[in-house]
Tab-separated table of C-alpha atoms in Angstrom:
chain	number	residue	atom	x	y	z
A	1	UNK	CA	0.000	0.000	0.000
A	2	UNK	CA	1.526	3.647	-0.787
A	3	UNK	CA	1.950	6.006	1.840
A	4	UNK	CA	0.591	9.821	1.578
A	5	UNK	CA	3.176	11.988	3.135
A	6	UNK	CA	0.294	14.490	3.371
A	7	UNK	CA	-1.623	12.112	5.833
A	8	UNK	CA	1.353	11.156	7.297
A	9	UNK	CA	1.638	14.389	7.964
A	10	UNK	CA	-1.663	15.295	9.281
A	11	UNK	CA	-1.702	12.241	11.366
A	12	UNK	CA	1.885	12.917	12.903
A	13	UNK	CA	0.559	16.218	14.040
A	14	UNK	CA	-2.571	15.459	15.253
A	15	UNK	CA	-0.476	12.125	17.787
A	16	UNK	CA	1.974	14.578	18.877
A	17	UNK	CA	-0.839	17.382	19.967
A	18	UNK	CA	-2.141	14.663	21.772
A	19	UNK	CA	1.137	13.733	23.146
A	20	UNK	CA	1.820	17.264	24.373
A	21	UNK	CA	-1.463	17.811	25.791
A	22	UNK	CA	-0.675	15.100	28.238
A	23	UNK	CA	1.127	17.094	31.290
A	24	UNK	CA	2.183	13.921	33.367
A	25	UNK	CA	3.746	11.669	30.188
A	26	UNK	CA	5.602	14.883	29.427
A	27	UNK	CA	6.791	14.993	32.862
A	28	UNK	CA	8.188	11.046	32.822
A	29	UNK	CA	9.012	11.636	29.204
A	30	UNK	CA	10.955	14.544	29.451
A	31	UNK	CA	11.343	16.323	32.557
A	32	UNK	CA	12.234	13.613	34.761
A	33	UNK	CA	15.266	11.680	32.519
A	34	UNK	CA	16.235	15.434	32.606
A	35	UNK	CA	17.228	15.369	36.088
A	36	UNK	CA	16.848	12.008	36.951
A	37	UNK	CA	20.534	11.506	36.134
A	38	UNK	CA	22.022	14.375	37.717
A	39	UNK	CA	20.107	13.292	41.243
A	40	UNK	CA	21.304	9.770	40.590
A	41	UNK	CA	24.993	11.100	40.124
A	42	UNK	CA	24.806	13.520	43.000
A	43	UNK	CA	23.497	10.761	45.366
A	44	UNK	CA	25.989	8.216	44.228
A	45	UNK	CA	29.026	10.384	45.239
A	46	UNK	CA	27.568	11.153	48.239
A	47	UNK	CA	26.845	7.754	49.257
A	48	UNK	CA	30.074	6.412	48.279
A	49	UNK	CA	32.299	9.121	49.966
A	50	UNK	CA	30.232	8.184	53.519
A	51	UNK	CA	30.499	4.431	52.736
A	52	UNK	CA	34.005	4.310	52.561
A	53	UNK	CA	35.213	7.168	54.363
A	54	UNK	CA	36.096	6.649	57.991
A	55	UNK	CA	37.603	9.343	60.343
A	56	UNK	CA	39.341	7.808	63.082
A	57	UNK	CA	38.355	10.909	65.813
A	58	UNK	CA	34.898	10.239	64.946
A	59	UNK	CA	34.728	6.423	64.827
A	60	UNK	CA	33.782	4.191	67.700
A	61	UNK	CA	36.268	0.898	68.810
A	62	UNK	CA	36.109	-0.937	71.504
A	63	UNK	CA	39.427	-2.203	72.945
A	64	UNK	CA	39.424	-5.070	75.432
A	65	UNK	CA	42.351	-5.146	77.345
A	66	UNK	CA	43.811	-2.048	76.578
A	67	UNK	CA	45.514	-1.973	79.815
A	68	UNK	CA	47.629	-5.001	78.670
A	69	UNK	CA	50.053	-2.748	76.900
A	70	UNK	CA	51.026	0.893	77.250
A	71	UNK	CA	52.436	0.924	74.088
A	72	UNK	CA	49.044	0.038	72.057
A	73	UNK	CA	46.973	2.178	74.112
A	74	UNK	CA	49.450	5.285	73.076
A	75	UNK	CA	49.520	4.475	69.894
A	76	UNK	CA	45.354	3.820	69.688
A	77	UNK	CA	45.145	7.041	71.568
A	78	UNK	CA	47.204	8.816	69.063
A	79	UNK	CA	44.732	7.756	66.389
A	80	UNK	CA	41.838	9.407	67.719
A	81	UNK	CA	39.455	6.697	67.454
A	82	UNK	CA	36.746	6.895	69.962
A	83	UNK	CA	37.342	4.203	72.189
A	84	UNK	CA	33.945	3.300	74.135
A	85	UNK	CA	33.184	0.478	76.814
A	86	UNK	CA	30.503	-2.083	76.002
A	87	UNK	CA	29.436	-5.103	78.077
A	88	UNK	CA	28.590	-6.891	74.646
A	89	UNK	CA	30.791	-5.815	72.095
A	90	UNK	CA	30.148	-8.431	69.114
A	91	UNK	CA	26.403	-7.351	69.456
A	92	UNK	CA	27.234	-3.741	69.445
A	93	UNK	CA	29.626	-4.868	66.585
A	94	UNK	CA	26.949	-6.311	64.496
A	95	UNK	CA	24.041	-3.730	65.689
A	96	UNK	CA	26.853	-0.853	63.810
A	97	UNK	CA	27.022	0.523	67.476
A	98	UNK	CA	31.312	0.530	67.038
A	99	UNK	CA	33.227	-0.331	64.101
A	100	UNK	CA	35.441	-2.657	65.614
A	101	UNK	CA	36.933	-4.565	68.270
A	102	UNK	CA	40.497	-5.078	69.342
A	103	UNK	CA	41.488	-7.555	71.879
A	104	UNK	CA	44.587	-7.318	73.241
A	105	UNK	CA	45.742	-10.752	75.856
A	106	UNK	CA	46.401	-9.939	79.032
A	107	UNK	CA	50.136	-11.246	79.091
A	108	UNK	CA	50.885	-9.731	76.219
A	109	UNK	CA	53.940	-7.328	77.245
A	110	UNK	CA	55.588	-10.517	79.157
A	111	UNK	CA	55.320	-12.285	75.948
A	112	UNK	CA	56.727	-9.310	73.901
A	113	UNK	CA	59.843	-8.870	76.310
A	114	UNK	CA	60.149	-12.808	76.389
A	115	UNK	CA	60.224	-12.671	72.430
A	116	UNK	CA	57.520	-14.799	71.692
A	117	UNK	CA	54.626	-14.572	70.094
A	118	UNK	CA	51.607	-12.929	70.710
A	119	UNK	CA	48.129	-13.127	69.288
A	120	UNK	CA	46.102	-9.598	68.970
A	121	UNK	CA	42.735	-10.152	67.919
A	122	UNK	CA	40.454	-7.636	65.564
A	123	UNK	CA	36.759	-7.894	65.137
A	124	UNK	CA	34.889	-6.530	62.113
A	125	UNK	CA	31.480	-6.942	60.622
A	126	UNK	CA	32.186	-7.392	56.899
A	127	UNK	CA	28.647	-6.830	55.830
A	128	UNK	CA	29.248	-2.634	56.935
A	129	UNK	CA	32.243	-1.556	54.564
A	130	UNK	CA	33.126	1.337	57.363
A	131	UNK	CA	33.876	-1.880	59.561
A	132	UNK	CA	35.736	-3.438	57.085
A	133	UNK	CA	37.804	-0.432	57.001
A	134	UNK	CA	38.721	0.500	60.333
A	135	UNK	CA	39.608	-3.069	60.477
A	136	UNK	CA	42.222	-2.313	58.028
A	137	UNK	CA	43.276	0.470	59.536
A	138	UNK	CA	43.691	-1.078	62.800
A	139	UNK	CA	45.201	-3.859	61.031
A	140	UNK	CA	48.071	-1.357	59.218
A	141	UNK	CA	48.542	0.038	62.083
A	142	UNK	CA	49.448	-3.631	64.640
A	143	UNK	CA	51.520	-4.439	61.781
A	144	UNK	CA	53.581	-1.369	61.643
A	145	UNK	CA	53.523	-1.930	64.927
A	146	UNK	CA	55.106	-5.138	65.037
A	147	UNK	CA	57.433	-4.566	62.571
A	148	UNK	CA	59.237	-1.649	64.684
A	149	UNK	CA	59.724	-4.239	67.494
A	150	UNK	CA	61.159	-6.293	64.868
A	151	UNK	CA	63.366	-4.038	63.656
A	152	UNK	CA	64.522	-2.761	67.521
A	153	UNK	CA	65.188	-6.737	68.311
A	154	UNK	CA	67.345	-7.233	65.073
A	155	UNK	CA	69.188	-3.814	65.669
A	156	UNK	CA	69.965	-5.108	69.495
A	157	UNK	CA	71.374	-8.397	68.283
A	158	UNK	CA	73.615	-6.653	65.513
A	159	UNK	CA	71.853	-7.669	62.657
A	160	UNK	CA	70.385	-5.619	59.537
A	161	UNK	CA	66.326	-5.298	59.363
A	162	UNK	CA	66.315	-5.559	55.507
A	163	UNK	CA	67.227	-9.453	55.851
A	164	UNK	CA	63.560	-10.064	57.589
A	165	UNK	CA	62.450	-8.030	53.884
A	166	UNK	CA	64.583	-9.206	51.342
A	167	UNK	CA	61.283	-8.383	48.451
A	168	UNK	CA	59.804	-5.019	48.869
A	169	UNK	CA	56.446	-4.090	46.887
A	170	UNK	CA	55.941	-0.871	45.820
A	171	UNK	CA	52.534	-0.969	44.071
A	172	UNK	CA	51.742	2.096	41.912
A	173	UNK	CA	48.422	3.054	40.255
A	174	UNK	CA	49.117	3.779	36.801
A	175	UNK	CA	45.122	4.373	36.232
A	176	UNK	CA	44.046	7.998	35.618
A	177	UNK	CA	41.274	9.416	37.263
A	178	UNK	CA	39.188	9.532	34.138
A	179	UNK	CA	39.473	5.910	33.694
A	180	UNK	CA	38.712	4.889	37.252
A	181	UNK	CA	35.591	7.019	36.871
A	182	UNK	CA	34.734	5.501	34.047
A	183	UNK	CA	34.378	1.949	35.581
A	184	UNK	CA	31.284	2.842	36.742
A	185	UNK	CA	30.034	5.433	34.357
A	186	UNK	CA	30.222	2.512	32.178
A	187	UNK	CA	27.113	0.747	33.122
A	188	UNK	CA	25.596	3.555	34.673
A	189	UNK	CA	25.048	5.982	31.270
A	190	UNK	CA	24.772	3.255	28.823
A	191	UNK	CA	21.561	1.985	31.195
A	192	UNK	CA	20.434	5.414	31.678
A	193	UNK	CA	20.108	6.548	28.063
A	194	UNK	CA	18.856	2.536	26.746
A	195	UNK	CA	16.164	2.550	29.412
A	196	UNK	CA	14.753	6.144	29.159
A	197	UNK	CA	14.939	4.984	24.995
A	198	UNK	CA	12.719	2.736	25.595
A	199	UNK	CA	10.404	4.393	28.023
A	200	UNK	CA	10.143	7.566	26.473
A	201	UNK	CA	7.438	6.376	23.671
A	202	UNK	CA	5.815	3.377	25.728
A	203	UNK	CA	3.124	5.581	26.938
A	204	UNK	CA	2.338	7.245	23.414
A	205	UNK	CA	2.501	4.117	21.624
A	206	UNK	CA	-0.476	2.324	23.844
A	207	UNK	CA	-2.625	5.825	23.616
A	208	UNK	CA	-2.379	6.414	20.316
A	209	UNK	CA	-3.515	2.741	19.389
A	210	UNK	CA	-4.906	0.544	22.077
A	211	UNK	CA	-5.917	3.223	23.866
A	212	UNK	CA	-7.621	4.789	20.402
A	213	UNK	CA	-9.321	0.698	20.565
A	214	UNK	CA	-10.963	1.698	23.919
A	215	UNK	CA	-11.717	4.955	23.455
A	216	UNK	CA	-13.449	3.524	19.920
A	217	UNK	CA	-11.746	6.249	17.836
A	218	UNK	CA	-9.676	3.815	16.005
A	219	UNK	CA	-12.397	2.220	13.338
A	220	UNK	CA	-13.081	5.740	12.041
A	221	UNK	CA	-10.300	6.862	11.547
A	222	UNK	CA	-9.438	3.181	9.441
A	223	UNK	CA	-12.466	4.666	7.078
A	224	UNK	CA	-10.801	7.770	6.108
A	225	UNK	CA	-8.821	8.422	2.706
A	226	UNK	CA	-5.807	7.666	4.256
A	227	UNK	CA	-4.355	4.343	3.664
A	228	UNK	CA	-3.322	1.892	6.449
A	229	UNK	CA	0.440	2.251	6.040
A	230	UNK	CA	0.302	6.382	6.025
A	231	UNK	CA	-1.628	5.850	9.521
A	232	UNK	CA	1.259	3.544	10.632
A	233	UNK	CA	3.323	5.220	9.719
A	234	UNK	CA	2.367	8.612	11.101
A	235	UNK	CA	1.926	6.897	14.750
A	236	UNK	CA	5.302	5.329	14.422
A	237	UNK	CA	7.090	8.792	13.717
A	238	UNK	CA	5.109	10.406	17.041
A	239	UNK	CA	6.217	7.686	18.970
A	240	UNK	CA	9.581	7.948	17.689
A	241	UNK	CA	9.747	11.035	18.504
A	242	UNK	CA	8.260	11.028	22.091
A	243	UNK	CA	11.248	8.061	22.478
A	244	UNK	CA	13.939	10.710	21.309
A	245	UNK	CA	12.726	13.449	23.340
A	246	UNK	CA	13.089	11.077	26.467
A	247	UNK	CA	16.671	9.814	24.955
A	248	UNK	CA	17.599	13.333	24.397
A	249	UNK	CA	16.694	14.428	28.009
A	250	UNK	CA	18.706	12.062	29.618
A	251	UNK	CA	21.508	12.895	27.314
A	252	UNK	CA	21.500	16.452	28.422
A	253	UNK	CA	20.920	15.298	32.002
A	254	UNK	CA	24.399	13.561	31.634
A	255	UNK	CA	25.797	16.802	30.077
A	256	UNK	CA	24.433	18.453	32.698
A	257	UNK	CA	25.463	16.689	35.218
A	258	UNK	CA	29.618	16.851	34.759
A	259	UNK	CA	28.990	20.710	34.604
A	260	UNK	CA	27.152	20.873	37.447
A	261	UNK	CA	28.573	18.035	40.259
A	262	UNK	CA	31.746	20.411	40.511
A	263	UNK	CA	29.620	23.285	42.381
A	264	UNK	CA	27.219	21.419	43.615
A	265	UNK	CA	29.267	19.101	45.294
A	266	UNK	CA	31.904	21.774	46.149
A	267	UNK	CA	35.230	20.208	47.530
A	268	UNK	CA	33.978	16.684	48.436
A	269	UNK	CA	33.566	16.199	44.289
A	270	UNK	CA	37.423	15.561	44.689
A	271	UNK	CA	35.944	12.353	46.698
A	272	UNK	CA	33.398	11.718	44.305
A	273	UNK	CA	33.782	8.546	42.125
A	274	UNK	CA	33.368	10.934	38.767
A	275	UNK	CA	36.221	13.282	39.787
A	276	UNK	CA	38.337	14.011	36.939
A	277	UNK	CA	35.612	12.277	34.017
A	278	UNK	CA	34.272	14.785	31.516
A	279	UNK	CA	32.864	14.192	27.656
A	280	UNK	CA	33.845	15.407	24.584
A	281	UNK	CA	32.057	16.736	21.781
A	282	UNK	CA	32.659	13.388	19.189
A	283	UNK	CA	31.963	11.484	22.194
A	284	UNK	CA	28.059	13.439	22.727
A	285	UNK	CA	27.816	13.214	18.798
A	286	UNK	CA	27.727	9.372	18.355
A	287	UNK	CA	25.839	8.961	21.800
A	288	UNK	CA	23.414	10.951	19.823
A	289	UNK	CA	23.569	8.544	16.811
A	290	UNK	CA	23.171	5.687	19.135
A	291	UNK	CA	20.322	7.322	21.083
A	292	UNK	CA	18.109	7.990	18.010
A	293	UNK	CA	18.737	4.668	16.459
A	294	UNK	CA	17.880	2.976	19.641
A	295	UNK	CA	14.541	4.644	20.195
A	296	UNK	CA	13.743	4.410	16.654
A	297	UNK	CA	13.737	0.122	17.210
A	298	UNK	CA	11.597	0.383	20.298
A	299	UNK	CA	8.991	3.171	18.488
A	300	UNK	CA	8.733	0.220	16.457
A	301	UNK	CA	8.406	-2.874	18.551
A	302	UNK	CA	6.088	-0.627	21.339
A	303	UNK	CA	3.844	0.254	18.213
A	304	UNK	CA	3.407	-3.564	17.178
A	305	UNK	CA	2.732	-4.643	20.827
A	306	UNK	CA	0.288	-2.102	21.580
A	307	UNK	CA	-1.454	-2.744	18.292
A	308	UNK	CA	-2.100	-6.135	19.539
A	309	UNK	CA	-3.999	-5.041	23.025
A	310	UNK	CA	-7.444	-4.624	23.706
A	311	UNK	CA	-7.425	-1.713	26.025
A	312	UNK	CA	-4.909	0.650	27.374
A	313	UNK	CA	-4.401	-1.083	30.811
A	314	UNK	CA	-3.713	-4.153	28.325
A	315	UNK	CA	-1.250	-2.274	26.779
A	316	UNK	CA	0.540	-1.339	29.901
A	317	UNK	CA	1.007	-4.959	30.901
A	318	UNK	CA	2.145	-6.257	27.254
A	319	UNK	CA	4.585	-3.540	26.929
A	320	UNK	CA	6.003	-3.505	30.846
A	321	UNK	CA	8.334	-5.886	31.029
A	322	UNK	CA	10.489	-4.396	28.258
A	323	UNK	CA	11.498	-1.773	31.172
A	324	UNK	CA	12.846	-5.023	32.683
A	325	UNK	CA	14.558	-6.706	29.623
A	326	UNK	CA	16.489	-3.252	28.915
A	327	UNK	CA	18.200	-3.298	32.175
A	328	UNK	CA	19.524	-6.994	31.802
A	329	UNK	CA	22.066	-5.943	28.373
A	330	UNK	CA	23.928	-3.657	30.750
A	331	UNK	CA	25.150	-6.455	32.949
A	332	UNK	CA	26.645	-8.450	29.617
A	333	UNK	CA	29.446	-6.185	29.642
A	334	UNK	CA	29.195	-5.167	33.477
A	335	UNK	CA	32.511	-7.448	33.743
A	336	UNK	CA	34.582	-6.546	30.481
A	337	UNK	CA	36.558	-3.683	29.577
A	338	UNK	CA	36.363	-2.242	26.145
A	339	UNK	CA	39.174	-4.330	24.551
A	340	UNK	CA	37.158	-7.521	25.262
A	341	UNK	CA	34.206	-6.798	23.761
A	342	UNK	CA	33.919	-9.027	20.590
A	343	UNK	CA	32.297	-8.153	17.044
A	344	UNK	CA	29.591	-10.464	18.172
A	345	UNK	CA	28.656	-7.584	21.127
A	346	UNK	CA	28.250	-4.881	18.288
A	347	UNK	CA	25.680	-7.239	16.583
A	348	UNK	CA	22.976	-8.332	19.448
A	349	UNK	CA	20.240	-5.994	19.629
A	350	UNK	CA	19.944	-3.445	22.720
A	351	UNK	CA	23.637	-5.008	23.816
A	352	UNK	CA	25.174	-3.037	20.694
A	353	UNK	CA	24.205	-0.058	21.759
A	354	UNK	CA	25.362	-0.717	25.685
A	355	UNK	CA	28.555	-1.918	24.189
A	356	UNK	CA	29.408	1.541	21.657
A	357	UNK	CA	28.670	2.911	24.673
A	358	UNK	CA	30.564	1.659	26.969
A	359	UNK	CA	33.756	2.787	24.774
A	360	UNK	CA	32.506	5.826	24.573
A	361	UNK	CA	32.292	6.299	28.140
A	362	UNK	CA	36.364	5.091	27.837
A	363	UNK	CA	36.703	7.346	25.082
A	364	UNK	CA	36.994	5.103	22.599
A	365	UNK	CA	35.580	5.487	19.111
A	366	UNK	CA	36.515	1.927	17.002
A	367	UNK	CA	34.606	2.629	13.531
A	368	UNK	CA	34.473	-1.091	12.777
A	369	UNK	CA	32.694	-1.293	15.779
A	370	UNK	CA	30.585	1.552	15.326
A	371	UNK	CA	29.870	0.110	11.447
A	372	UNK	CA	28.684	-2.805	12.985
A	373	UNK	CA	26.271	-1.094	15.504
A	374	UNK	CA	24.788	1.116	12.579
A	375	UNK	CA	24.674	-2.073	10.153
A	376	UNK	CA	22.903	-4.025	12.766
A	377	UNK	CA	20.693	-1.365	14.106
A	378	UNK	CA	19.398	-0.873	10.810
A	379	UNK	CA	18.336	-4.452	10.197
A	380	UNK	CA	16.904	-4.178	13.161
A	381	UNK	CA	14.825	-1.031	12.458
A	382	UNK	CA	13.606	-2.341	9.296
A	383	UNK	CA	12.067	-6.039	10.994
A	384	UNK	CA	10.235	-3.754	13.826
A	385	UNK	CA	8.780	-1.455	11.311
A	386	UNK	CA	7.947	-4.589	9.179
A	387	UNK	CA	6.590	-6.236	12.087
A	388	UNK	CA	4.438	-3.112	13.515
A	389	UNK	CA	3.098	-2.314	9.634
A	390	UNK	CA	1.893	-5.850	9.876
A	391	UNK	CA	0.161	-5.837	13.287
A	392	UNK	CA	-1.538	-2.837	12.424
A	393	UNK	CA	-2.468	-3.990	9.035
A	394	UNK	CA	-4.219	-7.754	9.848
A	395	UNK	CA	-7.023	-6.881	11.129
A	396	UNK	CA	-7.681	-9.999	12.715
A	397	UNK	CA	-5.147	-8.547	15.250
A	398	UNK	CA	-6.452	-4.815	15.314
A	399	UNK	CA	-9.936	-5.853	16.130
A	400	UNK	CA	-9.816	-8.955	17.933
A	401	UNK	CA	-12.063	-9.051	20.836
């Protein structure tokens, strides 16, 4: 059947009126992947700086036995922690009332000046990373410790403290900052911008036709001069574009976001796990391309699903669980850095776009890869727009009761 770009046209217009005129969709659509991001970002370096930081002065330990050695209880007092008493410290342990516990034995200077061995004993509750820290600390700081009385013995007995060491490791972070940030921008932006793709036209695609089914504006409007396929056709470019306005708002929000976490955040953004990340135009250009491609496929495949319900409510629960599918691509390539993602990742639908992504995000741009995405993404958008013309064409489907 040949499409009229005039009715195209006139239909395209009359969806998206509708689409406007709907205050809260515009507010999911558009408002909210605007700064849905930027809150997410903000909260994320929040949370992370207070789930890792610990400041000795205002953490709580509990030492048992601190009397058992002067030299411990200097060198705990010198920390800062805040040492409290507790008649039942693994309960106040796991109940995140202190941080740890250290247990120092009560013959534990006779054993030191005898030269023997001596257990010290730290408590932690792994499940709160603060514990797990202080623990660390604590541990550092018993070791450095007992190295010192190493060294003293050796020096008393004539001998040089480097034999006890004959390997030293000096471990050095080669990663820059951008890099570590983007470990986790990674599968945060490439989720972000996939799942607001597919959101952003959900709600105009069941309106404009089961919801046309319930509202029984549908069957005249099948009567009019225009042909099937300029109707389709018209609805699939107002849905496209509803998806692309909610792609497009999340992009900004990302923009957005790396100019505004530096004053809004003030000097703990240093802390922040996106310290030192920013994007480039080429890199906003082809998350462009791979925004509108992506919410181009799901215009489609929304369109052909929603052609197939009953009622809008119908709709809602056909169409649903594709919020859930789009979040499961991101965790393909959770685990794998950009050099060990394979052709085949540039190929599977939704994961292609996670994956050009993803090097994006490392500030990569591999055209074979890219040619690949595009190629497949293509293919892709021609079998949903085959499949939705084809939906809303059988009428067995577009009128079943």
């Amino acid at each position: 059947m040949k499409i009229n770009l005039k009715h195209v046209w006139i239909v395209l217009k009359k969806e998206l009126k509708d689409a406007f005129r709907d205050r809260k969709a515009l507010l999911v659509n558009i408002i909210l992947p605007m700064i849905f991001i930027p809150v997410i970002f903000i909260i994320s370096s929040i949370a992370a700086k207070s789930a890792v930081e610990v400041k000795p002065e205002k953490t709580p330990i509990c030492v048992i036995g601190l009397e058992n050695s002067k030299s411990i209880s200097s060198m705990i007092e010198k920390s800062e922690f805040n040492i409290i008493k507790s008649t039942n410290p693994k309960k106040d342990l796991q109940d995140g009332k202190i941080k740890a516990v250290l247990i120092i034995p009560k013959d534990f200077e006779k054993l030191l000046s005898q030269e023997k061995q001596v257990n010290i004993q730290i408590l932690t509750n792994e499940a709160d990373m603060k514990s797990s820290n202080v623990g660390n600390i604590l541990s550092n700081m018993i070791n450095e410790f007992s190295k010192q009385i190493v060294k003293q013995r050796l020096i008393q007995k004539n001998l040089d403290p480097s034999i006890i060491e004959p390997v030293v490791i000096n471990k050095e972070n080669v990663a820059p900052p951008k890099k570590q940030s983007a470990t986790i921008l990674a599968f945060l932006i490439p989720m972000f911008l996939t799942l607001w793709a597919a959101l952003g036209g959900m709600n105009a695609a069941i309106d404009i036709t089961a919801g046309e089914k319930e509202r029984g504006t549908l069957e005249p409007l099948l009567t009019t001069a225009a042909t099937r396929s300029s109707l389709v056709t018209g609805k699939y470019l107002a849905v496209s574009i509803m998806a692309l306005l909610a792609g497009l708002s999340s992009l900004f929000g990302i923009i957005a976001s790396f100019v505004l976490l530096p004053s809004v955040l003030g000097e703990s953004f240093k802390n922040s796990p996106f310290y030192g990340y920013s994007v480039s135009p080429l890199t906003v250009l082809i998350m462009l391309l791979v925004v509108i491609l992506t919410a181009i496929i799901f215009a489609a495949i929304e369109v052909a699903i929603a052609s197939y319900a009953r009622s809008f409510k119908e709709g809602q629960t056909y169409l649903s669980p594709l919020s859930i599918i789009v979040v499961i691509p991101p965790y393909f390539t959770m685990y794998k850095m950009p050099n060990e993602l394979t052709d085949t990742y540039f190929l599977l639908p939704i994961v292609n776009a996670i994956s050009v992504l993803k090097e994006l995000i490392y500030d990569i741009v591999n055209l074979q890869h890219l040619g690949l995405f595009v190629i497949s993404s293509l293919v892709y958008i021609a079998i949903s727009i085959k499949f939705a013309s084809r939906m809303f064409e059988n009428e067995k489907v577009l009128f079943r009761n």
